[in-house]
mmCIF file with all atom_site columns, C-alpha atoms in Angstrom:
data_model
loop_
_atom_site.group_PDB
_atom_site.id
_atom_site.type_symbol
_atom_site.label_atom_id
_atom_site.label_alt_id
_atom_site.label_comp_id
_atom_site.label_asym_id
_atom_site.label_entity_id
_atom_site.label_seq_id
_atom_site.pdbx_PDB_ins_code
_atom_site.Cartn_x
_atom_site.Cartn_y
_atom_site.Cartn_z
_atom_site.occupancy
_atom_site.B_iso_or_equiv
_atom_site.pdbx_formal_charge
_atom_site.auth_seq_id
_atom_site.auth_comp_id
_atom_site.auth_asym_id
_atom_site.auth_atom_id
_atom_site.pdbx_PDB_model_num
ATOM 1   C CA . GLU A 1 1   ? -7.769  -14.101 -4.384 1.00 0.00 ? 117 GLU A CA 1
ATOM 2   C CA . ALA A 1 2   ? -6.510  -15.493 -1.088 1.00 0.00 ? 118 ALA A CA 1
ATOM 3   C CA . GLY A 1 3   ? -6.247  -13.038 1.766  1.00 0.00 ? 119 GLY A CA 1
ATOM 4   C CA . VAL A 1 4   ? -3.532  -12.617 4.333  1.00 0.00 ? 120 VAL A CA 1
ATOM 5   C CA . THR A 1 5   ? -3.079  -15.800 6.322  1.00 0.00 ? 121 THR A CA 1
ATOM 6   C CA . GLN A 1 6   ? -1.449  -16.276 9.692  1.00 0.00 ? 122 GLN A CA 1
ATOM 7   C CA . PHE A 1 7   ? -0.300  -19.365 11.499 1.00 0.00 ? 123 PHE A CA 1
ATOM 8   C CA . PRO A 1 8   ? -0.950  -20.510 14.140 1.00 0.00 ? 124 PRO A CA 1
ATOM 9   C CA . SER A 1 9   ? -4.317  -19.060 15.035 1.00 0.00 ? 125 SER A CA 1
ATOM 10  C CA . HIS A 1 10  ? -3.625  -19.631 18.720 1.00 0.00 ? 126 HIS A CA 1
ATOM 11  C CA . SER A 1 11  ? -0.515  -20.368 20.738 1.00 0.00 ? 127 SER A CA 1
ATOM 12  C CA . VAL A 1 12  ? -0.164  -21.033 24.453 1.00 0.00 ? 128 VAL A CA 1
ATOM 13  C CA . ILE A 1 13  ? 3.381   -21.229 25.752 1.00 0.00 ? 129 ILE A CA 1
ATOM 14  C CA . GLU A 1 14  ? 5.207   -20.938 29.022 1.00 0.00 ? 130 GLU A CA 1
ATOM 15  C CA . LYS A 1 15  ? 7.339   -18.009 30.004 1.00 0.00 ? 131 LYS A CA 1
ATOM 16  C CA . GLY A 1 16  ? 10.853  -18.471 28.693 1.00 0.00 ? 132 GLY A CA 1
ATOM 17  C CA . GLN A 1 17  ? 9.849   -20.547 25.689 1.00 0.00 ? 133 GLN A CA 1
ATOM 18  C CA . THR A 1 18  ? 10.177  -19.547 22.072 1.00 0.00 ? 134 THR A CA 1
ATOM 19  C CA . VAL A 1 19  ? 7.310   -18.979 19.666 1.00 0.00 ? 135 VAL A CA 1
ATOM 20  C CA . THR A 1 20  ? 7.414   -18.266 15.955 1.00 0.00 ? 136 THR A CA 1
ATOM 21  C CA . LEU A 1 21  ? 4.480   -16.686 14.187 1.00 0.00 ? 137 LEU A CA 1
ATOM 22  C CA . ARG A 1 22  ? 4.090   -16.832 10.455 1.00 0.00 ? 138 ARG A CA 1
ATOM 23  C CA . CYS A 1 23  ? 2.368   -14.498 8.029  1.00 0.00 ? 139 CYS A CA 1
ATOM 24  C CA . ASP A 1 24  ? 1.679   -15.104 4.363  1.00 0.00 ? 140 ASP A CA 1
ATOM 25  C CA . PRO A 1 25  ? 0.726   -11.850 2.648  1.00 0.00 ? 141 PRO A CA 1
ATOM 26  C CA . ILE A 1 26  ? -1.479  -11.492 -0.379 1.00 0.00 ? 142 ILE A CA 1
ATOM 27  C CA . SER A 1 27  ? 0.462   -12.560 -3.452 1.00 0.00 ? 143 SER A CA 1
ATOM 28  C CA . GLY A 1 28  ? 2.209   -9.638  -5.080 1.00 0.00 ? 144 GLY A CA 1
ATOM 29  C CA . HIS A 1 29  ? 2.076   -7.385  -2.033 1.00 0.00 ? 145 HIS A CA 1
ATOM 30  C CA . ASP A 1 30  ? 5.536   -5.986  -1.390 1.00 0.00 ? 146 ASP A CA 1
ATOM 31  C CA . ASN A 1 31  ? 4.590   -4.346  1.891  1.00 0.00 ? 147 ASN A CA 1
ATOM 32  C CA . LEU A 1 32  ? 4.117   -6.429  4.994  1.00 0.00 ? 148 LEU A CA 1
ATOM 33  C CA . TYR A 1 33  ? 3.360   -5.122  8.465  1.00 0.00 ? 149 TYR A CA 1
ATOM 34  C CA . TRP A 1 34  ? 3.232   -6.617  11.924 1.00 0.00 ? 150 TRP A CA 1
ATOM 35  C CA . TYR A 1 35  ? 0.979   -5.223  14.640 1.00 0.00 ? 151 TYR A CA 1
ATOM 36  C CA . ARG A 1 36  ? 0.102   -6.281  18.162 1.00 0.00 ? 152 ARG A CA 1
ATOM 37  C CA . ARG A 1 37  ? -2.965  -5.715  20.293 1.00 0.00 ? 153 ARG A CA 1
ATOM 38  C CA . VAL A 1 38  ? -2.625  -6.308  23.997 1.00 0.00 ? 154 VAL A CA 1
ATOM 39  C CA . MET A 1 39  ? -5.769  -6.984  26.064 1.00 0.00 ? 155 MET A CA 1
ATOM 40  C CA . GLY A 1 40  ? -8.260  -4.521  24.598 1.00 0.00 ? 156 GLY A CA 1
ATOM 41  C CA . LYS A 1 41  ? -5.751  -1.742  24.104 1.00 0.00 ? 157 LYS A CA 1
ATOM 42  C CA . GLU A 1 42  ? -4.803  -0.057  20.866 1.00 0.00 ? 158 GLU A CA 1
ATOM 43  C CA . ILE A 1 43  ? -3.327  -1.945  17.963 1.00 0.00 ? 159 ILE A CA 1
ATOM 44  C CA . LYS A 1 44  ? 0.372   -1.113  18.015 1.00 0.00 ? 160 LYS A CA 1
ATOM 45  C CA . PHE A 1 45  ? 2.608   -1.026  15.000 1.00 0.00 ? 161 PHE A CA 1
ATOM 46  C CA . LEU A 1 46  ? 5.646   -3.277  15.277 1.00 0.00 ? 162 LEU A CA 1
ATOM 47  C CA . LEU A 1 47  ? 7.424   -3.136  11.945 1.00 0.00 ? 163 LEU A CA 1
ATOM 48  C CA . HIS A 1 48  ? 7.140   -2.754  8.194  1.00 0.00 ? 164 HIS A CA 1
ATOM 49  C CA . PHE A 1 49  ? 8.860   -4.759  5.466  1.00 0.00 ? 165 PHE A CA 1
ATOM 50  C CA . VAL A 1 50  ? 9.221   -3.655  1.876  1.00 0.00 ? 166 VAL A CA 1
ATOM 51  C CA . LYS A 1 51  ? 9.982   -6.903  0.119  1.00 0.00 ? 167 LYS A CA 1
ATOM 52  C CA . GLU A 1 52  ? 12.717  -8.441  2.254  1.00 0.00 ? 168 GLU A CA 1
ATOM 53  C CA . SER A 1 53  ? 13.993  -5.185  3.744  1.00 0.00 ? 169 SER A CA 1
ATOM 54  C CA . LYS A 1 54  ? 12.940  -3.739  7.071  1.00 0.00 ? 170 LYS A CA 1
ATOM 55  C CA . GLN A 1 55  ? 11.606  -0.285  6.245  1.00 0.00 ? 171 GLN A CA 1
ATOM 56  C CA . ASP A 1 56  ? 10.675  0.674   9.771  1.00 0.00 ? 172 ASP A CA 1
ATOM 57  C CA . GLU A 1 57  ? 11.102  -1.389  12.911 1.00 0.00 ? 173 GLU A CA 1
ATOM 58  C CA . SER A 1 58  ? 10.573  1.417   15.397 1.00 0.00 ? 174 SER A CA 1
ATOM 59  C CA . GLY A 1 59  ? 7.679   -0.385  17.048 1.00 0.00 ? 175 GLY A CA 1
ATOM 60  C CA . MET A 1 60  ? 9.553   -3.535  18.016 1.00 0.00 ? 176 MET A CA 1
ATOM 61  C CA . PRO A 1 61  ? 9.410   -3.614  21.826 1.00 0.00 ? 177 PRO A CA 1
ATOM 62  C CA . ASN A 1 62  ? 12.838  -5.133  22.518 1.00 0.00 ? 178 ASN A CA 1
ATOM 63  C CA . ASN A 1 63  ? 15.468  -7.495  21.204 1.00 0.00 ? 179 ASN A CA 1
ATOM 64  C CA . ARG A 1 64  ? 13.463  -10.558 22.199 1.00 0.00 ? 180 ARG A CA 1
ATOM 65  C CA . PHE A 1 65  ? 11.470  -9.984  19.033 1.00 0.00 ? 181 PHE A CA 1
ATOM 66  C CA . LEU A 1 66  ? 12.969  -10.901 15.684 1.00 0.00 ? 182 LEU A CA 1
ATOM 67  C CA . ALA A 1 67  ? 11.158  -10.518 12.387 1.00 0.00 ? 183 ALA A CA 1
ATOM 68  C CA . GLU A 1 68  ? 12.344  -11.868 9.090  1.00 0.00 ? 184 GLU A CA 1
ATOM 69  C CA . ARG A 1 69  ? 11.078  -11.933 5.548  1.00 0.00 ? 185 ARG A CA 1
ATOM 70  C CA . THR A 1 70  ? 13.536  -13.956 3.558  1.00 0.00 ? 186 THR A CA 1
ATOM 71  C CA . GLY A 1 71  ? 12.885  -13.798 -0.177 1.00 0.00 ? 187 GLY A CA 1
ATOM 72  C CA . GLY A 1 72  ? 10.277  -11.112 0.265  1.00 0.00 ? 188 GLY A CA 1
ATOM 73  C CA . THR A 1 73  ? 7.367   -13.514 0.534  1.00 0.00 ? 189 THR A CA 1
ATOM 74  C CA . TYR A 1 74  ? 6.162   -14.801 3.885  1.00 0.00 ? 190 TYR A CA 1
ATOM 75  C CA . SER A 1 75  ? 7.369   -13.357 7.170  1.00 0.00 ? 191 SER A CA 1
ATOM 76  C CA . THR A 1 76  ? 8.058   -14.796 10.577 1.00 0.00 ? 192 THR A CA 1
ATOM 77  C CA . LEU A 1 77  ? 8.020   -13.102 13.943 1.00 0.00 ? 193 LEU A CA 1
ATOM 78  C CA . LYS A 1 78  ? 9.947   -14.916 16.632 1.00 0.00 ? 194 LYS A CA 1
ATOM 79  C CA . VAL A 1 79  ? 9.677   -14.152 20.324 1.00 0.00 ? 195 VAL A CA 1
ATOM 80  C CA . GLN A 1 80  ? 12.564  -15.574 22.337 1.00 0.00 ? 196 GLN A CA 1
ATOM 81  C CA . PRO A 1 81  ? 12.323  -15.898 25.273 1.00 0.00 ? 197 PRO A CA 1
ATOM 82  C CA . ALA A 1 82  ? 8.656   -15.087 25.702 1.00 0.00 ? 198 ALA A CA 1
ATOM 83  C CA . GLU A 1 83  ? 7.503   -13.063 28.695 1.00 0.00 ? 199 GLU A CA 1
ATOM 84  C CA . LEU A 1 84  ? 4.056   -12.706 30.243 1.00 0.00 ? 200 LEU A CA 1
ATOM 85  C CA . GLU A 1 85  ? 3.571   -9.209  28.805 1.00 0.00 ? 201 GLU A CA 1
ATOM 86  C CA . ASP A 1 86  ? 4.001   -10.561 25.285 1.00 0.00 ? 202 ASP A CA 1
ATOM 87  C CA . SER A 1 87  ? 0.504   -12.042 25.442 1.00 0.00 ? 203 SER A CA 1
ATOM 88  C CA . GLY A 1 88  ? -1.864  -10.522 22.939 1.00 0.00 ? 204 GLY A CA 1
ATOM 89  C CA . VAL A 1 89  ? -3.087  -10.774 19.384 1.00 0.00 ? 205 VAL A CA 1
ATOM 90  C CA . TYR A 1 90  ? -0.474  -10.377 16.676 1.00 0.00 ? 206 TYR A CA 1
ATOM 91  C CA . PHE A 1 91  ? -1.801  -9.128  13.373 1.00 0.00 ? 207 PHE A CA 1
ATOM 92  C CA . CYS A 1 92  ? -0.081  -9.148  10.047 1.00 0.00 ? 208 CYS A CA 1
ATOM 93  C CA . ALA A 1 93  ? -1.163  -6.919  7.179  1.00 0.00 ? 209 ALA A CA 1
ATOM 94  C CA . SER A 1 94  ? -0.032  -6.454  3.605  1.00 0.00 ? 210 SER A CA 1
ATOM 95  C CA . SER A 1 95  ? -0.428  -3.862  0.896  1.00 0.00 ? 211 SER A CA 1
ATOM 96  C CA . ARG A 1 96  ? 0.614   -3.597  -2.715 1.00 0.00 ? 212 ARG A CA 1
ATOM 97  C CA . VAL A 1 97  ? 2.159   -0.168  -2.491 1.00 0.00 ? 213 VAL A CA 1
ATOM 98  C CA . ALA A 1 98  ? 2.887   2.178   0.384  1.00 0.00 ? 214 ALA A CA 1
ATOM 99  C CA . GLY A 1 99  ? 2.456   5.861   0.886  1.00 0.00 ? 215 GLY A CA 1
ATOM 100 C CA . GLY A 1 100 ? 1.352   8.667   -1.383 1.00 0.00 ? 216 GLY A CA 1
ATOM 101 C CA . PRO A 1 101 ? -1.923  10.599  -1.545 1.00 0.00 ? 217 PRO A CA 1
ATOM 102 C CA . SER A 1 102 ? -3.933  7.495   -2.364 1.00 0.00 ? 218 SER A CA 1
ATOM 103 C CA . GLN A 1 103 ? -2.331  5.135   0.070  1.00 0.00 ? 219 GLN A CA 1
ATOM 104 C CA . GLU A 1 104 ? -3.055  1.535   -0.521 1.00 0.00 ? 220 GLU A CA 1
ATOM 105 C CA . THR A 1 105 ? -5.308  -0.117  1.979  1.00 0.00 ? 221 THR A CA 1
ATOM 106 C CA . GLN A 1 106 ? -3.678  -2.615  4.240  1.00 0.00 ? 222 GLN A CA 1
ATOM 107 C CA . TYR A 1 107 ? -5.358  -6.006  4.330  1.00 0.00 ? 223 TYR A CA 1
ATOM 108 C CA . PHE A 1 108 ? -5.185  -7.722  7.670  1.00 0.00 ? 224 PHE A CA 1
ATOM 109 C CA . GLY A 1 109 ? -4.855  -11.348 8.545  1.00 0.00 ? 225 GLY A CA 1
ATOM 110 C CA . PRO A 1 110 ? -7.043  -12.933 11.243 1.00 0.00 ? 226 PRO A CA 1
ATOM 111 C CA . GLY A 1 111 ? -4.300  -12.646 13.860 1.00 0.00 ? 227 GLY A CA 1
ATOM 112 C CA . THR A 1 112 ? -2.444  -15.070 16.093 1.00 0.00 ? 228 THR A CA 1
ATOM 113 C CA . ARG A 1 113 ? -3.615  -15.154 19.682 1.00 0.00 ? 229 ARG A CA 1
ATOM 114 C CA . LEU A 1 114 ? -0.586  -15.650 21.910 1.00 0.00 ? 230 LEU A CA 1
ATOM 115 C CA . LEU A 1 115 ? -0.899  -16.485 25.570 1.00 0.00 ? 231 LEU A CA 1
ATOM 116 C CA . VAL A 1 116 ? 2.239   -16.675 27.670 1.00 0.00 ? 232 VAL A CA 1
ATOM 117 C CA . LEU A 1 117 ? 1.760   -18.408 31.006 1.00 0.00 ? 233 LEU A CA 1
ATOM 118 C CA . ASP B 2 1   ? 2.597   7.668   23.932 1.00 0.00 ? 210 ASP B CA 1
ATOM 119 C CA . GLN B 2 2   ? -0.800  7.121   22.359 1.00 0.00 ? 211 GLN B CA 1
ATOM 120 C CA . GLN B 2 3   ? -1.043  9.365   19.327 1.00 0.00 ? 212 GLN B CA 1
ATOM 121 C CA . VAL B 2 4   ? -4.519  8.234   18.311 1.00 0.00 ? 213 VAL B CA 1
ATOM 122 C CA . LYS B 2 5   ? -7.226  8.179   20.939 1.00 0.00 ? 214 LYS B CA 1
ATOM 123 C CA . GLN B 2 6   ? -10.721 6.790   20.979 1.00 0.00 ? 215 GLN B CA 1
ATOM 124 C CA . ASN B 2 7   ? -12.077 7.871   24.328 1.00 0.00 ? 216 ASN B CA 1
ATOM 125 C CA . SER B 2 8   ? -15.338 5.952   24.186 1.00 0.00 ? 217 SER B CA 1
ATOM 126 C CA . PRO B 2 9   ? -14.754 2.234   24.688 1.00 0.00 ? 218 PRO B CA 1
ATOM 127 C CA . SER B 2 10  ? -18.352 1.427   23.803 1.00 0.00 ? 219 SER B CA 1
ATOM 128 C CA . LEU B 2 11  ? -21.428 2.858   22.132 1.00 0.00 ? 220 LEU B CA 1
ATOM 129 C CA . SER B 2 12  ? -24.954 1.500   21.917 1.00 0.00 ? 221 SER B CA 1
ATOM 130 C CA . VAL B 2 13  ? -27.543 2.776   19.451 1.00 0.00 ? 222 VAL B CA 1
ATOM 131 C CA . GLN B 2 14  ? -30.942 1.718   18.186 1.00 0.00 ? 223 GLN B CA 1
ATOM 132 C CA . GLU B 2 15  ? -31.324 0.259   14.722 1.00 0.00 ? 224 GLU B CA 1
ATOM 133 C CA . GLY B 2 16  ? -32.098 2.964   12.201 1.00 0.00 ? 225 GLY B CA 1
ATOM 134 C CA . ARG B 2 17  ? -30.536 5.748   14.237 1.00 0.00 ? 226 ARG B CA 1
ATOM 135 C CA . ILE B 2 18  ? -27.207 7.446   13.661 1.00 0.00 ? 227 ILE B CA 1
ATOM 136 C CA . SER B 2 19  ? -23.990 6.082   15.157 1.00 0.00 ? 228 SER B CA 1
ATOM 137 C CA . ILE B 2 20  ? -21.207 8.601   15.728 1.00 0.00 ? 229 ILE B CA 1
ATOM 138 C CA . LEU B 2 21  ? -17.768 7.305   16.619 1.00 0.00 ? 230 LEU B CA 1
ATOM 139 C CA . ASN B 2 22  ? -15.088 9.794   17.572 1.00 0.00 ? 231 ASN B CA 1
ATOM 140 C CA . CYS B 2 23  ? -11.319 9.842   17.307 1.00 0.00 ? 232 CYS B CA 1
ATOM 141 C CA . ASP B 2 24  ? -8.680  12.375  18.354 1.00 0.00 ? 233 ASP B CA 1
ATOM 142 C CA . TYR B 2 25  ? -5.036  12.516  17.394 1.00 0.00 ? 234 TYR B CA 1
ATOM 143 C CA . THR B 2 26  ? -2.043  14.412  18.656 1.00 0.00 ? 235 THR B CA 1
ATOM 144 C CA . ASN B 2 27  ? 0.507   14.165  15.865 1.00 0.00 ? 236 ASN B CA 1
ATOM 145 C CA . SER B 2 28  ? 0.110   17.083  13.457 1.00 0.00 ? 237 SER B CA 1
ATOM 146 C CA . MET B 2 29  ? 2.144   15.167  10.866 1.00 0.00 ? 238 MET B CA 1
ATOM 147 C CA . PHE B 2 30  ? -0.669  12.683  10.297 1.00 0.00 ? 239 PHE B CA 1
ATOM 148 C CA . ASP B 2 31  ? -2.103  13.236  6.843  1.00 0.00 ? 240 ASP B CA 1
ATOM 149 C CA . TYR B 2 32  ? -4.181  10.155  6.185  1.00 0.00 ? 241 TYR B CA 1
ATOM 150 C CA . PHE B 2 33  ? -6.873  8.679   8.364  1.00 0.00 ? 242 PHE B CA 1
ATOM 151 C CA . LEU B 2 34  ? -8.717  5.402   8.201  1.00 0.00 ? 243 LEU B CA 1
ATOM 152 C CA . TRP B 2 35  ? -11.461 3.540   9.957  1.00 0.00 ? 244 TRP B CA 1
ATOM 153 C CA . TYR B 2 36  ? -11.315 -0.215  10.365 1.00 0.00 ? 245 TYR B CA 1
ATOM 154 C CA . LYS B 2 37  ? -14.050 -2.533  11.508 1.00 0.00 ? 246 LYS B CA 1
ATOM 155 C CA . LYS B 2 38  ? -13.314 -5.686  13.439 1.00 0.00 ? 247 LYS B CA 1
ATOM 156 C CA . TYR B 2 39  ? -15.512 -8.673  14.167 1.00 0.00 ? 248 TYR B CA 1
ATOM 157 C CA . PRO B 2 40  ? -14.529 -11.175 16.884 1.00 0.00 ? 249 PRO B CA 1
ATOM 158 C CA . ALA B 2 41  ? -11.770 -13.605 15.898 1.00 0.00 ? 250 ALA B CA 1
ATOM 159 C CA . GLU B 2 42  ? -11.107 -11.747 12.657 1.00 0.00 ? 251 GLU B CA 1
ATOM 160 C CA . GLY B 2 43  ? -8.550  -9.164  11.610 1.00 0.00 ? 252 GLY B CA 1
ATOM 161 C CA . PRO B 2 44  ? -9.548  -5.532  11.096 1.00 0.00 ? 253 PRO B CA 1
ATOM 162 C CA . THR B 2 45  ? -11.097 -4.783  7.706  1.00 0.00 ? 254 THR B CA 1
ATOM 163 C CA . PHE B 2 46  ? -10.822 -1.442  5.980  1.00 0.00 ? 255 PHE B CA 1
ATOM 164 C CA . LEU B 2 47  ? -13.995 0.635   6.046  1.00 0.00 ? 256 LEU B CA 1
ATOM 165 C CA . ILE B 2 48  ? -13.344 4.186   4.868  1.00 0.00 ? 257 ILE B CA 1
ATOM 166 C CA . SER B 2 49  ? -10.510 6.688   4.707  1.00 0.00 ? 258 SER B CA 1
ATOM 167 C CA . ILE B 2 50  ? -9.904  10.398  4.343  1.00 0.00 ? 259 ILE B CA 1
ATOM 168 C CA . SER B 2 51  ? -6.923  12.454  3.284  1.00 0.00 ? 260 SER B CA 1
ATOM 169 C CA . SER B 2 52  ? -5.985  15.628  5.133  1.00 0.00 ? 261 SER B CA 1
ATOM 170 C CA . ILE B 2 53  ? -6.796  17.684  2.023  1.00 0.00 ? 262 ILE B CA 1
ATOM 171 C CA . LYS B 2 54  ? -10.476 16.860  2.544  1.00 0.00 ? 263 LYS B CA 1
ATOM 172 C CA . ASP B 2 55  ? -12.848 17.400  5.419  1.00 0.00 ? 264 ASP B CA 1
ATOM 173 C CA . LYS B 2 56  ? -15.486 14.851  4.450  1.00 0.00 ? 265 LYS B CA 1
ATOM 174 C CA . ASN B 2 57  ? -15.645 11.538  2.663  1.00 0.00 ? 266 ASN B CA 1
ATOM 175 C CA . GLU B 2 58  ? -18.804 9.564   2.104  1.00 0.00 ? 267 GLU B CA 1
ATOM 176 C CA . ASP B 2 59  ? -19.362 5.954   1.101  1.00 0.00 ? 268 ASP B CA 1
ATOM 177 C CA . GLY B 2 60  ? -22.915 4.733   1.295  1.00 0.00 ? 269 GLY B CA 1
ATOM 178 C CA . ARG B 2 61  ? -24.088 4.748   4.889  1.00 0.00 ? 270 ARG B CA 1
ATOM 179 C CA . PHE B 2 62  ? -20.627 5.695   6.142  1.00 0.00 ? 271 PHE B CA 1
ATOM 180 C CA . THR B 2 63  ? -19.267 9.235   6.316  1.00 0.00 ? 272 THR B CA 1
ATOM 181 C CA . VAL B 2 64  ? -15.999 10.332  7.848  1.00 0.00 ? 273 VAL B CA 1
ATOM 182 C CA . PHE B 2 65  ? -15.492 13.941  8.905  1.00 0.00 ? 274 PHE B CA 1
ATOM 183 C CA . LEU B 2 66  ? -12.091 15.477  9.564  1.00 0.00 ? 275 LEU B CA 1
ATOM 184 C CA . ASN B 2 67  ? -11.471 18.626  11.594 1.00 0.00 ? 276 ASN B CA 1
ATOM 185 C CA . LYS B 2 68  ? -7.753  19.298  11.233 1.00 0.00 ? 277 LYS B CA 1
ATOM 186 C CA . SER B 2 69  ? -7.652  22.320  13.510 1.00 0.00 ? 278 SER B CA 1
ATOM 187 C CA . ALA B 2 70  ? -9.182  20.276  16.317 1.00 0.00 ? 279 ALA B CA 1
ATOM 188 C CA . LYS B 2 71  ? -7.236  17.136  15.363 1.00 0.00 ? 280 LYS B CA 1
ATOM 189 C CA . HIS B 2 72  ? -10.495 15.262  15.457 1.00 0.00 ? 281 HIS B CA 1
ATOM 190 C CA . LEU B 2 73  ? -12.296 12.905  13.159 1.00 0.00 ? 282 LEU B CA 1
ATOM 191 C CA . SER B 2 74  ? -15.569 11.110  13.395 1.00 0.00 ? 283 SER B CA 1
ATOM 192 C CA . LEU B 2 75  ? -17.346 8.270   11.661 1.00 0.00 ? 284 LEU B CA 1
ATOM 193 C CA . HIS B 2 76  ? -21.070 8.556   11.073 1.00 0.00 ? 285 HIS B CA 1
ATOM 194 C CA . ILE B 2 77  ? -23.177 5.520   10.235 1.00 0.00 ? 286 ILE B CA 1
ATOM 195 C CA . VAL B 2 78  ? -26.671 6.297   9.014  1.00 0.00 ? 287 VAL B CA 1
ATOM 196 C CA . PRO B 2 79  ? -28.874 4.377   9.339  1.00 0.00 ? 288 PRO B CA 1
ATOM 197 C CA . SER B 2 80  ? -27.263 1.964   11.780 1.00 0.00 ? 289 SER B CA 1
ATOM 198 C CA . GLN B 2 81  ? -27.946 -1.732  11.282 1.00 0.00 ? 290 GLN B CA 1
ATOM 199 C CA . PRO B 2 82  ? -27.457 -4.702  13.644 1.00 0.00 ? 291 PRO B CA 1
ATOM 200 C CA . GLY B 2 83  ? -24.758 -6.023  11.301 1.00 0.00 ? 292 GLY B CA 1
ATOM 201 C CA . ASP B 2 84  ? -22.739 -2.888  12.041 1.00 0.00 ? 293 ASP B CA 1
ATOM 202 C CA . SER B 2 85  ? -22.133 -4.185  15.565 1.00 0.00 ? 294 SER B CA 1
ATOM 203 C CA . ALA B 2 86  ? -18.359 -4.553  15.817 1.00 0.00 ? 295 ALA B CA 1
ATOM 204 C CA . VAL B 2 87  ? -15.271 -2.846  17.191 1.00 0.00 ? 296 VAL B CA 1
ATOM 205 C CA . TYR B 2 88  ? -14.266 0.199   15.171 1.00 0.00 ? 297 TYR B CA 1
ATOM 206 C CA . PHE B 2 89  ? -10.656 1.339   15.078 1.00 0.00 ? 298 PHE B CA 1
ATOM 207 C CA . CYS B 2 90  ? -9.480  4.744   14.016 1.00 0.00 ? 299 CYS B CA 1
ATOM 208 C CA . ALA B 2 91  ? -6.023  4.821   12.431 1.00 0.00 ? 300 ALA B CA 1
ATOM 209 C CA . ALA B 2 92  ? -3.692  7.530   11.173 1.00 0.00 ? 301 ALA B CA 1
ATOM 210 C CA . SER B 2 93  ? -0.492  7.665   9.215  1.00 0.00 ? 302 SER B CA 1
ATOM 211 C CA . ALA B 2 94  ? 2.134   10.265  8.374  1.00 0.00 ? 303 ALA B CA 1
ATOM 212 C CA . GLY B 2 95  ? 4.629   10.477  5.566  1.00 0.00 ? 304 GLY B CA 1
ATOM 213 C CA . VAL B 2 96  ? 5.073   8.059   2.743  1.00 0.00 ? 305 VAL B CA 1
ATOM 214 C CA . PHE B 2 97  ? 5.574   4.780   4.468  1.00 0.00 ? 306 PHE B CA 1
ATOM 215 C CA . ASN B 2 98  ? 2.015   4.168   5.489  1.00 0.00 ? 307 ASN B CA 1
ATOM 216 C CA . ASP B 2 99  ? 2.865   3.051   9.014  1.00 0.00 ? 308 ASP B CA 1
ATOM 217 C CA . MET B 2 100 ? -0.382  3.393   10.853 1.00 0.00 ? 309 MET B CA 1
ATOM 218 C CA . ARG B 2 101 ? -1.096  4.209   14.440 1.00 0.00 ? 310 ARG B CA 1
ATOM 219 C CA . PHE B 2 102 ? -4.360  2.866   15.820 1.00 0.00 ? 311 PHE B CA 1
ATOM 220 C CA . GLY B 2 103 ? -6.725  3.930   18.548 1.00 0.00 ? 312 GLY B CA 1
ATOM 221 C CA . ALA B 2 104 ? -7.913  1.510   21.201 1.00 0.00 ? 313 ALA B CA 1
ATOM 222 C CA . GLY B 2 105 ? -11.211 0.904   19.434 1.00 0.00 ? 314 GLY B CA 1
ATOM 223 C CA . THR B 2 106 ? -14.885 1.568   20.183 1.00 0.00 ? 315 THR B CA 1
ATOM 224 C CA . ARG B 2 107 ? -17.301 -1.314  20.477 1.00 0.00 ? 316 ARG B CA 1
ATOM 225 C CA . LEU B 2 108 ? -20.528 -0.427  18.683 1.00 0.00 ? 317 LEU B CA 1
ATOM 226 C CA . THR B 2 109 ? -23.700 -2.323  19.491 1.00 0.00 ? 318 THR B CA 1
ATOM 227 C CA . VAL B 2 110 ? -26.723 -1.710  17.297 1.00 0.00 ? 319 VAL B CA 1
ATOM 228 C CA . LYS B 2 111 ? -29.892 -2.969  18.931 1.00 0.00 ? 320 LYS B CA 1
ATOM 229 C CA . PRO B 2 112 ? -32.776 -4.229  16.774 1.00 0.00 ? 321 PRO B CA 1
#
């Protein structure tokens, strides 16, 4: 079974440019999450999709970030325009079901390393 | 506002000894706790979890202890092996939507 994949693995862009990150979850996983880790700090939750719907986007830092999951399969996270503080590692995770006393483990992708210069 | 805290950025232990990684949380609504292990250039991988209805969960060499009154959990690795060297993240979630909050991580180094 293929795991969560993310593209690109690395991205270096200039301040003001646009970058789009892609995440392909494990097939059949309705739940998709985006996280970000900035320079050795904690991994911060960004948002959670259930199929194509945004369940919780409370972690999105500002309106420069736009996440979509059309058709409930892969997801994209667009940063426009990028700022220096957006640099970090962006992780995507997926799970089959969410919540409950035996919460499904989230499977993480390898991350996209974004550097904004 | 960091709701999950791992106050030790690094830990070094000798092979065969016990590794104890600590985690504190502030949100009393958290009811599910997880530990993830991360190798360089890879995403975090699930290691072990515990529900708030338990105070201990064991899986092989890994045991997680939960002290709800102190809002503290710990991960014990016995015996530690060099392959355990990685960054360990503590995570917690509340409610039904499984949105996790992570600590900053502790880098464990197990010396041969």
